[in-house]
Amino acid sequence: MDGVGLVSYPTILFHKVDRRVSMGNIVFARLTGHDADMDTIDLGNLSTTGEETILLDLDSCKPEELTGHRIYVPAILINSIQGENVKVYHELQQYTFFDSVKEVILQDRERKGIFRLRREINGQKNNLVIASDLCALASIFGTMEKVVVRHSRLGLEPKHIIVMVRYSAGTMAHIDYTFSDKESLALEWSGTRRIIEFNSEEMNPVVPSRYLKATVQVHIVPIIRSAKDFVSVREELTSVLAFLGGEET
Amino acid sequence: MKIGMMSFAHMHAYSYADCLQNLENVELVGIFDDDRSRGMEAASKYHTSYYDDQQLFLELEMDAVIICSENVRHKEMVINAAKAGKHILCEKPIATTVEDAKEMIAVCEENGVILQIAFPVRFSPAIQQVKQLIDDGELGEIIAFRSTNRGQNPGGWFINREQSGGGAVLDHTVHMIDIMRWYLGKEIVNVDAFVDSFFHEGTIDDAGLLTIEFENGVIASHDASWSRSSVYPTWGDATIEVIGTKRTIKADGFGEYFRMYTNDSNPLTHVFYGSDMDAGLIKDFVDCVTQDRAPSITGYDGLKALETALDAYESAIRATE
C-alpha cells in the first residue's frame, strides 16, 4: 500500500488543523481510548490525488468548523455534521481484514452460512455503532429479513447487546457488543465451502501487545474509497435503526 | 459396583465404556443392544457378555445402567431400567419431547432410582474453573453469555428425525444451556432462534442460532451447529464467554491442544491433550450410586435443557411465518 496513510489505531496525527490550507481531505476516526501507545506520524500526500489528507480523532475538533475541506466522518457522527463536502463511512469497512474477509465470502455463489461478530467497544452504548456495522455487513450478506435484539439489564455495566439477524440470502448472524473500556473485534464465517476466523486479540505480530500500535488499524484509503454522501448513509442508517428501535440507547 | 450398558448406537458409549474400564471396583457386566452385530462387537471389545433381550439383560444383578441409544429410545429404556430397579445414566438429550422427559423423571422417582443426564461438559476443568470464579464473586454479577457448541455432522441416525427427534439444534443446544443454568442457578424465560439446513444435503437442521433470556435478565447468544467440515482441525467445540460486571472470561472445553501439521488431506489437526471430561462424568455417576447421593446432573436439568432446544425449533417456525 505505497503512499497510503496507514496509521495505527491510537495514533493522533494533528491536534489542530490549519484552516488556511487549500482544499484537502480531513478524516475523522475513532482513535482515542485504546490500550496502546500514542504518537504522531506524518501521513504525507495521497499518491492518487496529490492532496493533503489529515486524520483526526473524533474529539480533536468540531467537524462543522472545518469549512472548505472534504470531511470524512464515521457514521456515528452522522448527527454532528452535514453538507455537500461531507462523506460518511462505516468504521467496519475501513479495516483491511474486513475487506479481505468480504472478498473471500463474496467468492461463494451462495451466502448460506453462519456469521458471528464480537465487538468490545471502548465507549458508551451507542445504537449508531451497531447500525453502522449492520450497514457494512449488508454489503456482504444483503437485505436483513428479521432482526432480534436483546439488551442487558438496565443499571448494570458494562452494557451488552445481542443482535441476531436473518438475511434474505440465507445467512444467519449473531453480533454481540460489549460497551466498556476495551477494544477488540472477532469474527467467524461458517459457510458451505469455507470457514473464516479472525480475532484481533490473536492476530498480533508483536508480543507483548503494548509495544504494538494496535492490532486493528485505521486505514485512510478504504475510508475515502468507501465513504458515501451524507444523505444516502443517513437513509441506510435510518432503515437499519428501525430494526434496533431507533437511536435511543 | 456392577454396571451394564444399553445400546452402543451413540458413539459416546465407547468412551463411557473405556472410562468404566479405568475405574477400580467397577465391573461392566453386560451389554444390551438391538443391533446384534454392534452389540457383540462391543461385548468382545470390552470382554463382557452380550444380550439381545432387554428383559433378560435387566434381570442381571447390577446396580446401574448407562443408556446410549438413539434419542427416541431413551424413554423406553429409562423406564424399563427404572422399573427393574437400576440407577441410570442417560445420554443427552434426555428425550425428544417434554412429555416423555417428565414421564421418565416421574418413573425414576417412583422406583427410587437415580436418573443422571450425561452432560460431560460440566466436568471440563476450564468450565469448572469459571464456575468457581463465578461462585467466588470474581466476575461480579453476570450480564451475558456467549457460547458455542459446534461440530461435524455425525450422520447415521442423528440425521434421521424419526430416531433423533431433531438435528444440530437438539444435539448441540443442551450442553451449553446446562452450563449456563448451572452457572446462574436461574431458568430461561425466552428463546428466539433461527434454524436451517446449510451444510449437508438432507433436510434435518444443521445450523442454529439461539438468543436467550433468563428470568433475571441475563442474555445469551448460542451457536448450535454442525458447521465444522471434515477438514476442520478438530471435531468441534464447547466454548463459553461470561460477561460480568467485574470482568469477562472465556472458557473452551477443548482448549488444551497442540497444532499438528501433516502432509495429507487434513493438513492441520488440533491434538487434544487435556483432561477427559467423560471420565469425570462416569466417575461422578459411579460415586453417586455408591454413595447413594443425589445426582449432580438431574433428570430435571435434562428436561430444562431439552425445553430450550424445543423452544428454539418453535421460535424458528414462528420466524418464518
Coordinates of C-alpha atoms in Angstrom, one line a residue:
Chain A
M1 CA 0.0 0.0 0.0
D2 CA 2.6 2.5 -1.1
G3 CA 1.7 6.1 -0.5
V4 CA -1.2 5.1 1.7
G5 CA -1.8 6.6 5.1
L6 CA -1.6 3.6 7.3
V7 CA -2.0 4.7 10.8
S8 CA -2.1 2.7 13.9
Y9 CA -5.4 2.8 15.7
P10 CA -4.4 5.1 18.7
T11 CA -2.3 7.5 16.7
I12 CA -3.2 11.2 16.5
L13 CA -1.7 13.0 13.6
F14 CA -2.5 16.6 14.1
H15 CA -4.2 18.1 17.1
K16 CA -5.1 21.3 15.2
V17 CA -6.0 21.9 11.7
D18 CA -4.7 25.0 9.8
R19 CA -7.9 26.3 8.3
R20 CA -5.9 28.3 5.7
V21 CA -4.6 25.2 3.9
S22 CA -6.0 24.5 0.5
M23 CA -8.8 22.1 -0.1
G24 CA -7.9 18.8 1.5
N25 CA -9.3 15.6 3.0
I26 CA -9.9 15.7 6.6
V27 CA -10.7 12.2 8.0
F28 CA -12.2 11.8 11.4
A29 CA -11.8 8.4 13.0
R30 CA -12.3 6.9 16.5
L31 CA -8.7 6.9 17.6
T32 CA -8.5 7.6 21.3
G33 CA -9.3 5.4 24.2
H34 CA -7.3 2.4 23.0
D35 CA -4.9 0.4 25.0
A36 CA -1.7 1.2 23.2
D37 CA 1.0 3.8 22.8
M38 CA 0.1 7.1 21.1
D39 CA 2.4 9.1 18.8
T40 CA 2.3 11.3 15.7
I41 CA 3.0 10.3 12.2
D42 CA 3.3 12.4 9.1
L43 CA 0.9 11.0 6.6
G44 CA 2.2 12.8 3.6
N45 CA 0.1 13.0 0.5
L46 CA -2.2 10.5 -1.0
S47 CA -0.3 9.5 -4.2
T48 CA -3.6 9.1 -6.0
T49 CA -4.7 12.7 -5.6
G50 CA -1.7 14.7 -4.5
E51 CA -3.9 16.3 -1.9
E52 CA -3.1 16.6 1.7
T53 CA -5.0 14.3 4.0
I54 CA -5.3 14.8 7.7
L55 CA -6.5 12.2 10.2
L56 CA -8.1 13.5 13.3
D57 CA -9.5 11.9 16.4
L58 CA -13.2 12.4 16.8
D59 CA -12.7 14.6 19.9
S60 CA -9.9 16.7 18.5
C61 CA -12.2 19.4 17.0
K62 CA -15.7 20.0 15.7
P63 CA -16.1 18.9 12.1
E64 CA -18.6 21.7 11.4
E65 CA -15.8 24.2 11.9
L66 CA -13.8 22.8 9.1
T67 CA -15.2 24.6 6.1
G68 CA -13.6 24.4 2.7
H69 CA -12.4 20.8 3.0
R70 CA -13.8 17.4 2.2
I71 CA -14.7 15.9 5.5
Y72 CA -14.9 12.2 6.1
V73 CA -16.7 11.1 9.3
P74 CA -17.7 7.8 10.7
A75 CA -21.4 7.0 10.7
I76 CA -21.6 7.5 14.5
L77 CA -21.1 11.3 13.8
I78 CA -24.0 11.4 11.3
N79 CA -25.9 13.7 13.6
S80 CA -23.0 16.1 14.1
I81 CA -22.3 17.4 10.6
Q82 CA -23.8 17.6 7.2
G83 CA -23.1 19.3 3.9
E84 CA -22.1 18.8 0.4
N85 CA -18.5 18.2 1.3
V86 CA -19.3 15.7 4.0
K87 CA -18.8 12.0 3.3
V88 CA -19.7 9.3 5.7
Y89 CA -18.1 5.9 6.2
H90 CA -18.9 2.8 8.1
E91 CA -16.0 2.0 10.5
L92 CA -16.0 -1.7 9.9
Q93 CA -15.5 -1.2 6.1
Q94 CA -12.2 0.6 6.6
Y95 CA -10.5 -2.3 8.4
T96 CA -8.4 -4.1 5.8
F97 CA -9.1 -7.5 7.3
F98 CA -12.8 -6.9 6.9
D99 CA -12.2 -6.0 3.2
S100 CA -10.3 -9.3 2.8
V101 CA -12.9 -11.3 4.6
K102 CA -15.6 -9.7 2.5
E103 CA -13.8 -10.6 -0.7
V104 CA -13.4 -14.2 0.3
I105 CA -17.1 -14.6 1.3
L106 CA -18.3 -13.0 -1.9
Q107 CA -16.3 -15.6 -3.8
D108 CA -19.0 -18.1 -2.9
R109 CA -22.1 -18.0 -5.0
E110 CA -24.3 -18.7 -2.0
R111 CA -24.5 -16.8 1.2
K112 CA -25.8 -19.7 3.2
G113 CA -23.9 -19.9 6.4
I114 CA -23.4 -18.6 9.9
F115 CA -21.7 -15.3 10.6
R116 CA -20.6 -14.3 14.1
L117 CA -19.2 -10.9 15.1
R118 CA -18.0 -10.0 18.5
R119 CA -17.0 -6.4 19.4
E120 CA -15.9 -4.8 22.6
I121 CA -16.2 -1.1 22.1
N122 CA -14.3 1.4 24.2
G123 CA -17.1 3.9 24.8
Q124 CA -20.7 4.4 25.8
K125 CA -23.5 2.2 24.4
N126 CA -24.5 3.6 21.0
N127 CA -27.0 2.2 18.6
L128 CA -25.3 4.1 15.8
V129 CA -22.2 1.9 16.2
I130 CA -24.4 -1.2 15.7
A131 CA -26.4 0.3 12.9
S132 CA -23.2 1.3 11.1
D133 CA -21.9 -2.3 11.4
L134 CA -25.1 -3.7 10.1
C135 CA -24.9 -1.4 7.1
A136 CA -21.4 -2.7 6.4
L137 CA -22.5 -6.3 6.8
A138 CA -25.3 -5.7 4.3
S139 CA -22.6 -5.1 1.7
I140 CA -21.8 -8.8 2.1
F141 CA -25.0 -10.6 3.1
G142 CA -27.7 -8.4 1.6
T143 CA -31.0 -7.4 3.0
M144 CA -31.9 -8.0 6.6
E145 CA -35.1 -10.0 6.8
K146 CA -35.6 -10.5 10.5
V147 CA -33.7 -9.0 13.5
V148 CA -33.9 -9.9 17.2
V149 CA -32.2 -7.5 19.7
R150 CA -31.6 -8.2 23.3
H151 CA -30.2 -5.6 25.8
S152 CA -28.5 -6.4 29.1
R153 CA -30.3 -5.3 32.2
L154 CA -30.6 -1.6 32.9
G155 CA -28.3 -0.3 35.6
L156 CA -25.6 -2.8 35.0
E157 CA -22.2 -2.1 33.5
P158 CA -20.8 -2.9 31.0
K159 CA -23.7 -2.7 28.6
H160 CA -24.1 -5.8 26.4
I161 CA -26.3 -6.1 23.3
I162 CA -27.0 -9.2 21.2
V163 CA -28.3 -8.7 17.7
M164 CA -29.5 -11.8 15.8
V165 CA -30.1 -11.3 12.1
R166 CA -31.6 -13.4 9.3
Y167 CA -30.6 -12.2 5.9
S168 CA -32.8 -12.7 2.8
A169 CA -30.0 -14.6 1.0
G170 CA -29.9 -17.2 3.8
T171 CA -27.2 -16.1 6.2
M172 CA -27.9 -16.1 9.9
A173 CA -25.8 -13.9 12.1
H174 CA -25.1 -13.2 15.7
I175 CA -23.5 -9.9 16.6
D176 CA -22.5 -9.3 20.2
Y177 CA -21.4 -5.9 21.6
T178 CA -20.0 -5.0 24.9
F179 CA -19.5 -1.3 25.6
S180 CA -16.8 -1.0 28.2
D181 CA -13.2 0.3 28.3
K182 CA -11.7 -2.3 25.9
E183 CA -11.4 -2.5 22.2
S184 CA -11.5 -5.9 20.4
L185 CA -13.1 -7.5 17.3
A186 CA -13.6 -11.1 16.4
L187 CA -15.5 -12.6 13.5
E188 CA -16.3 -16.0 12.2
W189 CA -17.9 -17.2 9.0
S190 CA -19.0 -20.8 8.7
G191 CA -20.0 -21.2 5.1
T192 CA -20.7 -24.2 3.0
R193 CA -17.3 -24.1 1.4
R194 CA -15.0 -22.4 3.9
I195 CA -14.7 -21.3 7.5
I196 CA -13.1 -18.0 8.3
E197 CA -11.9 -17.0 11.8
F198 CA -10.4 -13.6 12.8
N199 CA -9.7 -12.3 16.3
S200 CA -7.9 -9.0 16.8
E201 CA -6.5 -10.3 20.1
E202 CA -4.8 -13.2 18.4
M203 CA -3.7 -11.5 15.1
N204 CA -0.9 -9.7 16.8
P205 CA 2.6 -9.6 15.2
V206 CA 4.2 -8.1 18.3
V207 CA 4.1 -9.6 21.7
P208 CA 3.6 -8.1 24.3
S209 CA 0.9 -6.2 22.5
R210 CA 1.7 -3.0 24.4
Y211 CA 4.6 -2.5 22.0
L212 CA 2.3 -2.6 19.0
K213 CA 0.4 0.4 18.0
A214 CA -2.8 -1.7 17.6
T215 CA -3.9 -5.0 16.3
V216 CA -6.8 -3.3 14.4
Q217 CA -5.6 -0.3 12.4
V218 CA -7.2 2.7 10.8
H219 CA -6.6 2.8 7.1
I220 CA -7.4 6.0 5.2
V221 CA -7.7 4.8 1.7
P222 CA -10.5 2.4 2.4
I223 CA -12.3 5.2 4.3
I224 CA -12.0 7.6 1.4
R225 CA -12.9 4.8 -1.1
S226 CA -16.0 3.5 0.8
A227 CA -17.4 6.8 2.2
K228 CA -20.7 7.9 0.7
D229 CA -22.6 11.1 0.7
F230 CA -24.4 12.1 3.8
V231 CA -27.9 11.7 2.6
S232 CA -27.5 8.1 1.3
V233 CA -25.8 7.0 4.5
R234 CA -28.5 8.7 6.6
E235 CA -31.1 6.7 4.7
E236 CA -29.2 3.5 5.2
L237 CA -28.9 4.1 8.9
T238 CA -32.5 5.1 9.3
S239 CA -33.6 1.9 7.7
V240 CA -31.4 -0.2 10.0
L241 CA -32.1 1.8 13.1
A242 CA -35.8 0.9 12.7
F243 CA -34.8 -2.7 13.4
L244 CA -32.9 -1.6 16.5
G245 CA -35.7 0.5 17.9
G246 CA -34.1 3.8 16.9
E247 CA -31.1 5.7 18.1
E248 CA -32.3 5.7 21.7
T249 CA -29.6 4.0 23.8
Chain B
M1 CA -20.2 -51.9 41.6
K2 CA -21.8 -53.6 38.6
I3 CA -22.9 -51.6 35.5
G4 CA -24.5 -52.6 32.3
M5 CA -24.7 -50.7 29.1
M6 CA -27.8 -50.3 27.0
S7 CA -27.1 -49.7 23.3
F8 CA -24.0 -48.5 21.5
A9 CA -25.9 -46.5 19.0
H10 CA -24.4 -43.3 20.3
M11 CA -20.6 -43.1 19.8
H12 CA -20.2 -41.8 23.3
A13 CA -20.9 -45.3 24.5
Y14 CA -17.4 -46.4 23.6
S15 CA -15.8 -43.5 25.6
Y16 CA -18.0 -44.3 28.6
A17 CA -17.1 -48.0 28.4
D18 CA -13.4 -47.0 28.2
C19 CA -13.9 -44.9 31.3
L20 CA -15.6 -47.7 33.2
Q21 CA -12.7 -50.0 32.5
N22 CA -10.3 -47.5 34.0
L23 CA -12.3 -47.4 37.3
E24 CA -11.4 -49.8 40.1
N25 CA -14.2 -51.8 41.7
V26 CA -16.4 -51.3 38.7
E27 CA -17.4 -54.2 36.5
L28 CA -19.1 -54.0 33.1
V29 CA -21.4 -56.9 33.5
G30 CA -23.1 -56.9 30.1
I31 CA -24.2 -55.0 27.0
F32 CA -27.7 -55.0 25.6
D33 CA -28.1 -53.8 22.0
D34 CA -30.8 -54.4 19.4
D35 CA -28.1 -54.3 16.8
R36 CA -26.7 -57.7 17.3
S37 CA -23.5 -57.2 15.3
R38 CA -22.7 -53.9 17.1
G39 CA -23.5 -55.3 20.5
M40 CA -21.5 -58.4 20.0
E41 CA -18.5 -56.4 18.8
A42 CA -18.7 -54.1 21.7
A43 CA -19.0 -57.0 24.2
S44 CA -16.0 -58.6 22.6
K45 CA -14.0 -55.3 22.8
Y46 CA -14.9 -54.8 26.5
H47 CA -14.7 -58.5 27.5
T48 CA -18.2 -58.8 28.7
S49 CA -21.5 -60.6 27.7
Y50 CA -23.8 -59.5 25.0
Y51 CA -27.6 -59.6 25.4
D52 CA -30.1 -59.2 22.6
D53 CA -33.1 -59.5 25.0
Q54 CA -33.6 -56.3 27.0
Q55 CA -35.7 -58.0 29.7
L56 CA -33.1 -60.7 30.3
F57 CA -30.4 -58.1 30.4
L58 CA -32.3 -56.0 33.0
E59 CA -32.7 -59.1 35.2
L60 CA -28.9 -59.2 35.6
E61 CA -27.6 -58.5 39.1
M62 CA -26.3 -54.9 38.6
D63 CA -26.5 -51.6 40.2
A64 CA -26.8 -49.3 37.3
V65 CA -27.1 -48.9 33.5
I66 CA -25.7 -46.4 31.0
I67 CA -28.1 -45.7 28.1
C68 CA -26.6 -44.6 24.8
S69 CA -29.4 -45.5 22.4
E70 CA -30.9 -43.4 19.6
N71 CA -32.7 -40.4 21.3
V72 CA -36.2 -41.6 20.7
R73 CA -35.5 -44.8 22.6
H74 CA -34.2 -43.1 25.8
K75 CA -37.8 -43.1 27.2
E76 CA -38.4 -46.8 26.7
M77 CA -35.0 -47.9 28.1
V78 CA -35.0 -45.5 31.0
I79 CA -38.5 -46.6 32.1
N80 CA -37.7 -50.3 31.8
A81 CA -34.4 -49.9 33.7
A82 CA -36.1 -47.8 36.4
K83 CA -38.8 -50.5 36.8
A84 CA -36.0 -53.1 37.1
G85 CA -34.5 -51.0 39.9
K86 CA -31.4 -49.9 38.1
H87 CA -29.8 -46.5 38.6
I88 CA -29.5 -44.7 35.3
L89 CA -27.0 -42.5 33.4
C90 CA -28.8 -41.5 30.2
E91 CA -27.1 -39.9 27.2
K92 CA -28.4 -36.4 26.3
P93 CA -30.8 -35.2 25.2
I94 CA -33.0 -36.8 27.9
A95 CA -35.8 -37.3 25.4
T96 CA -37.3 -35.9 22.3
T97 CA -40.4 -34.5 23.9
V98 CA -41.1 -32.7 27.2
E99 CA -43.9 -35.1 28.0
D100 CA -41.6 -38.1 27.6
A101 CA -38.9 -36.5 29.8
K102 CA -41.4 -35.7 32.5
E103 CA -42.7 -39.3 32.5
M104 CA -39.1 -40.7 32.7
I105 CA -38.3 -38.4 35.7
A106 CA -41.5 -39.5 37.4
V107 CA -41.0 -43.2 36.9
C108 CA -37.4 -43.0 38.2
E109 CA -38.7 -41.2 41.3
E110 CA -41.4 -43.7 41.8
N111 CA -38.9 -46.5 41.6
G112 CA -36.3 -44.8 43.8
V113 CA -33.5 -44.9 41.2
I114 CA -31.1 -42.2 40.2
L115 CA -31.6 -40.6 36.8
Q116 CA -28.5 -38.6 35.8
I117 CA -28.1 -37.0 32.4
A118 CA -24.8 -37.2 30.5
F119 CA -23.6 -33.6 30.3
P120 CA -19.9 -34.2 30.4
V121 CA -19.0 -30.5 29.7
R122 CA -19.7 -29.9 33.4
F123 CA -16.6 -31.9 34.1
S124 CA -14.3 -29.9 31.9
P125 CA -11.6 -28.3 34.2
A126 CA -11.9 -25.0 32.3
I127 CA -15.7 -24.9 32.6
Q128 CA -15.4 -25.9 36.3
Q129 CA -12.9 -23.1 36.9
V130 CA -15.2 -20.5 35.6
K131 CA -18.0 -21.9 37.8
Q132 CA -15.7 -21.5 40.8
L133 CA -14.8 -17.9 39.8
I134 CA -18.5 -17.0 39.5
D135 CA -19.3 -18.6 42.8
D136 CA -16.4 -16.7 44.4
G137 CA -17.7 -13.4 43.0
E138 CA -14.6 -12.8 40.8
L139 CA -16.7 -11.9 37.8
G140 CA -19.2 -9.8 39.7
E141 CA -22.8 -10.0 38.6
I142 CA -23.3 -11.9 35.3
I143 CA -24.6 -9.8 32.5
A144 CA -24.5 -12.1 29.4
F145 CA -23.2 -15.3 27.9
R146 CA -21.8 -16.1 24.5
S147 CA -21.4 -19.8 23.8
T148 CA -20.9 -22.3 21.0
N149 CA -21.2 -26.0 20.6
R150 CA -20.4 -26.7 17.0
G151 CA -19.3 -29.9 15.5
Q152 CA -19.2 -32.1 12.4
N153 CA -22.4 -33.7 11.1
P154 CA -22.4 -37.1 12.8
G155 CA -24.5 -38.7 10.1
G156 CA -26.3 -42.0 10.7
W157 CA -29.4 -42.0 12.9
F158 CA -28.5 -38.5 14.0
I159 CA -29.8 -37.1 10.7
N160 CA -32.9 -39.3 10.8
R161 CA -35.5 -37.2 12.5
E162 CA -37.6 -40.2 13.5
Q163 CA -34.7 -41.6 15.5
S164 CA -33.0 -38.4 16.7
G165 CA -36.0 -36.1 17.2
G166 CA -34.0 -33.2 15.8
G167 CA -30.7 -32.2 14.3
A168 CA -27.9 -29.9 15.4
V169 CA -30.1 -27.7 17.5
L170 CA -31.3 -30.5 19.7
D171 CA -27.9 -32.2 19.7
H172 CA -25.8 -29.1 20.4
T173 CA -28.0 -26.8 22.4
V174 CA -28.5 -28.9 25.5
H175 CA -24.8 -29.0 26.7
M176 CA -24.2 -25.2 26.9
I177 CA -27.7 -24.4 28.2
D178 CA -27.0 -26.8 31.0
I179 CA -23.7 -24.9 31.7
M180 CA -25.5 -21.5 31.7
R181 CA -28.2 -22.8 34.1
W182 CA -25.5 -24.3 36.3
Y183 CA -23.6 -21.0 36.4
L184 CA -26.6 -18.9 37.0
G185 CA -29.0 -21.0 39.0
K186 CA -31.7 -19.4 37.0
E187 CA -34.2 -20.5 34.4
I188 CA -34.7 -19.4 30.8
V189 CA -37.8 -17.4 30.1
N190 CA -37.4 -16.6 26.4
V191 CA -35.8 -18.2 23.4
D192 CA -35.5 -16.7 19.9
A193 CA -33.9 -18.8 17.2
F194 CA -33.1 -19.2 13.5
V195 CA -32.8 -22.8 12.4
D196 CA -31.8 -24.0 8.9
S197 CA -30.0 -26.7 7.0
F198 CA -26.9 -25.4 5.2
F199 CA -24.1 -27.9 5.4
H200 CA -25.4 -31.2 4.1
E201 CA -27.8 -32.5 1.6
G202 CA -30.6 -33.6 3.9
T203 CA -33.4 -31.7 5.4
I204 CA -32.7 -32.0 9.1
D205 CA -31.4 -28.9 10.7
D206 CA -27.6 -28.5 10.9
A207 CA -27.5 -24.7 11.7
G208 CA -29.0 -22.9 14.6
L209 CA -28.5 -19.6 16.4
L210 CA -30.3 -19.0 19.7
T211 CA -30.8 -15.8 21.6
I212 CA -31.8 -16.5 25.1
E213 CA -33.1 -14.5 28.1
F214 CA -33.0 -15.8 31.7
E215 CA -35.5 -14.9 34.4
N216 CA -33.1 -12.5 36.0
G217 CA -32.4 -10.6 32.7
V218 CA -29.2 -12.3 31.8
I219 CA -29.0 -12.6 28.0
A220 CA -27.1 -15.1 25.9
S221 CA -26.2 -16.0 22.3
H222 CA -25.5 -19.6 21.4
D223 CA -24.4 -21.3 18.1
A224 CA -25.6 -24.9 18.0
S225 CA -24.5 -26.1 14.6
W226 CA -22.9 -29.0 12.7
S227 CA -20.9 -26.4 10.8
R228 CA -17.4 -27.9 11.1
S229 CA -16.3 -29.5 7.9
S230 CA -14.2 -32.7 7.8
V231 CA -11.1 -30.7 7.1
Y232 CA -11.5 -28.5 10.2
P233 CA -8.7 -29.1 12.6
T234 CA -10.9 -30.6 15.3
W235 CA -14.3 -32.2 15.6
G236 CA -15.9 -29.1 17.1
D237 CA -16.0 -27.0 20.3
A238 CA -17.8 -26.2 23.5
T239 CA -17.0 -22.6 24.4
I240 CA -18.5 -20.0 26.7
E241 CA -17.7 -16.4 27.3
V242 CA -19.1 -14.9 30.5
I243 CA -19.6 -11.2 30.7
G244 CA -19.7 -10.0 34.2
T245 CA -19.8 -6.6 35.9
K246 CA -16.2 -7.1 37.2
R247 CA -14.7 -8.9 34.2
T248 CA -15.2 -11.0 31.2
I249 CA -13.8 -14.5 31.0
K250 CA -13.8 -17.2 28.3
A251 CA -13.5 -21.0 28.6
D252 CA -13.1 -23.6 26.0
G253 CA -13.8 -27.2 27.0
F254 CA -11.4 -28.4 24.3
G255 CA -8.9 -25.6 24.5
E256 CA -6.0 -27.8 25.6
Y257 CA -4.4 -28.9 22.4
F258 CA -1.4 -28.6 20.2
R259 CA -1.4 -28.0 16.5
M260 CA -0.1 -30.7 14.2
Y261 CA 0.6 -30.1 10.5
T262 CA 0.7 -33.2 8.2
N263 CA 1.1 -33.8 4.5
D264 CA -2.4 -35.2 3.9
S265 CA -5.9 -34.1 3.2
N266 CA -6.3 -32.7 6.8
P267 CA -3.1 -30.7 6.9
L268 CA -3.8 -29.2 10.3
T269 CA -5.1 -31.1 13.4
H270 CA -5.7 -29.9 16.9
V271 CA -4.5 -32.7 19.1
F272 CA -6.3 -32.6 22.4
Y273 CA -4.3 -33.5 25.5
G274 CA -6.5 -32.1 28.2
S275 CA -8.5 -33.9 30.9
D276 CA -11.1 -36.4 29.7
M277 CA -14.4 -34.8 30.7
D278 CA -16.2 -38.2 30.0
A279 CA -14.0 -39.7 32.7
G280 CA -15.2 -37.1 35.2
L281 CA -18.8 -37.7 34.2
I282 CA -18.6 -41.5 34.6
K283 CA -16.7 -41.3 37.9
D284 CA -19.3 -38.8 39.3
F285 CA -22.1 -41.2 38.3
V286 CA -20.4 -44.2 39.9
D287 CA -19.7 -42.1 43.1
C288 CA -23.3 -41.0 43.1
V289 CA -24.6 -44.6 43.1
T290 CA -22.0 -46.0 45.6
Q291 CA -22.6 -43.1 48.0
D292 CA -26.3 -43.1 47.5
R293 CA -26.4 -39.4 46.9
A294 CA -28.5 -37.2 44.5
P295 CA -27.1 -36.9 41.0
S296 CA -25.1 -33.8 40.2
I297 CA -26.9 -33.5 36.9
T298 CA -30.6 -34.4 37.4
G299 CA -33.3 -35.5 35.0
Y300 CA -34.8 -32.1 35.7
D301 CA -31.6 -30.5 34.3
G302 CA -32.0 -32.6 31.2
L303 CA -35.6 -31.6 30.9
K304 CA -34.9 -27.9 31.1
A305 CA -32.1 -28.1 28.5
L306 CA -34.5 -30.1 26.3
E307 CA -37.2 -27.5 26.7
T308 CA -34.8 -24.8 25.4
A309 CA -33.9 -26.8 22.3
L310 CA -37.5 -27.5 21.5
D311 CA -38.4 -23.8 22.2
A312 CA -35.7 -22.9 19.6
Y313 CA -37.4 -25.0 17.0
E314 CA -40.8 -23.4 17.8
S315 CA -39.3 -19.9 17.6
A316 CA -37.7 -20.7 14.2
I317 CA -41.0 -21.8 12.9
R318 CA -42.7 -18.6 14.1
A319 CA -39.9 -16.6 12.5
T320 CA -40.7 -18.0 9.1
E321 CA -44.5 -17.3 9.4

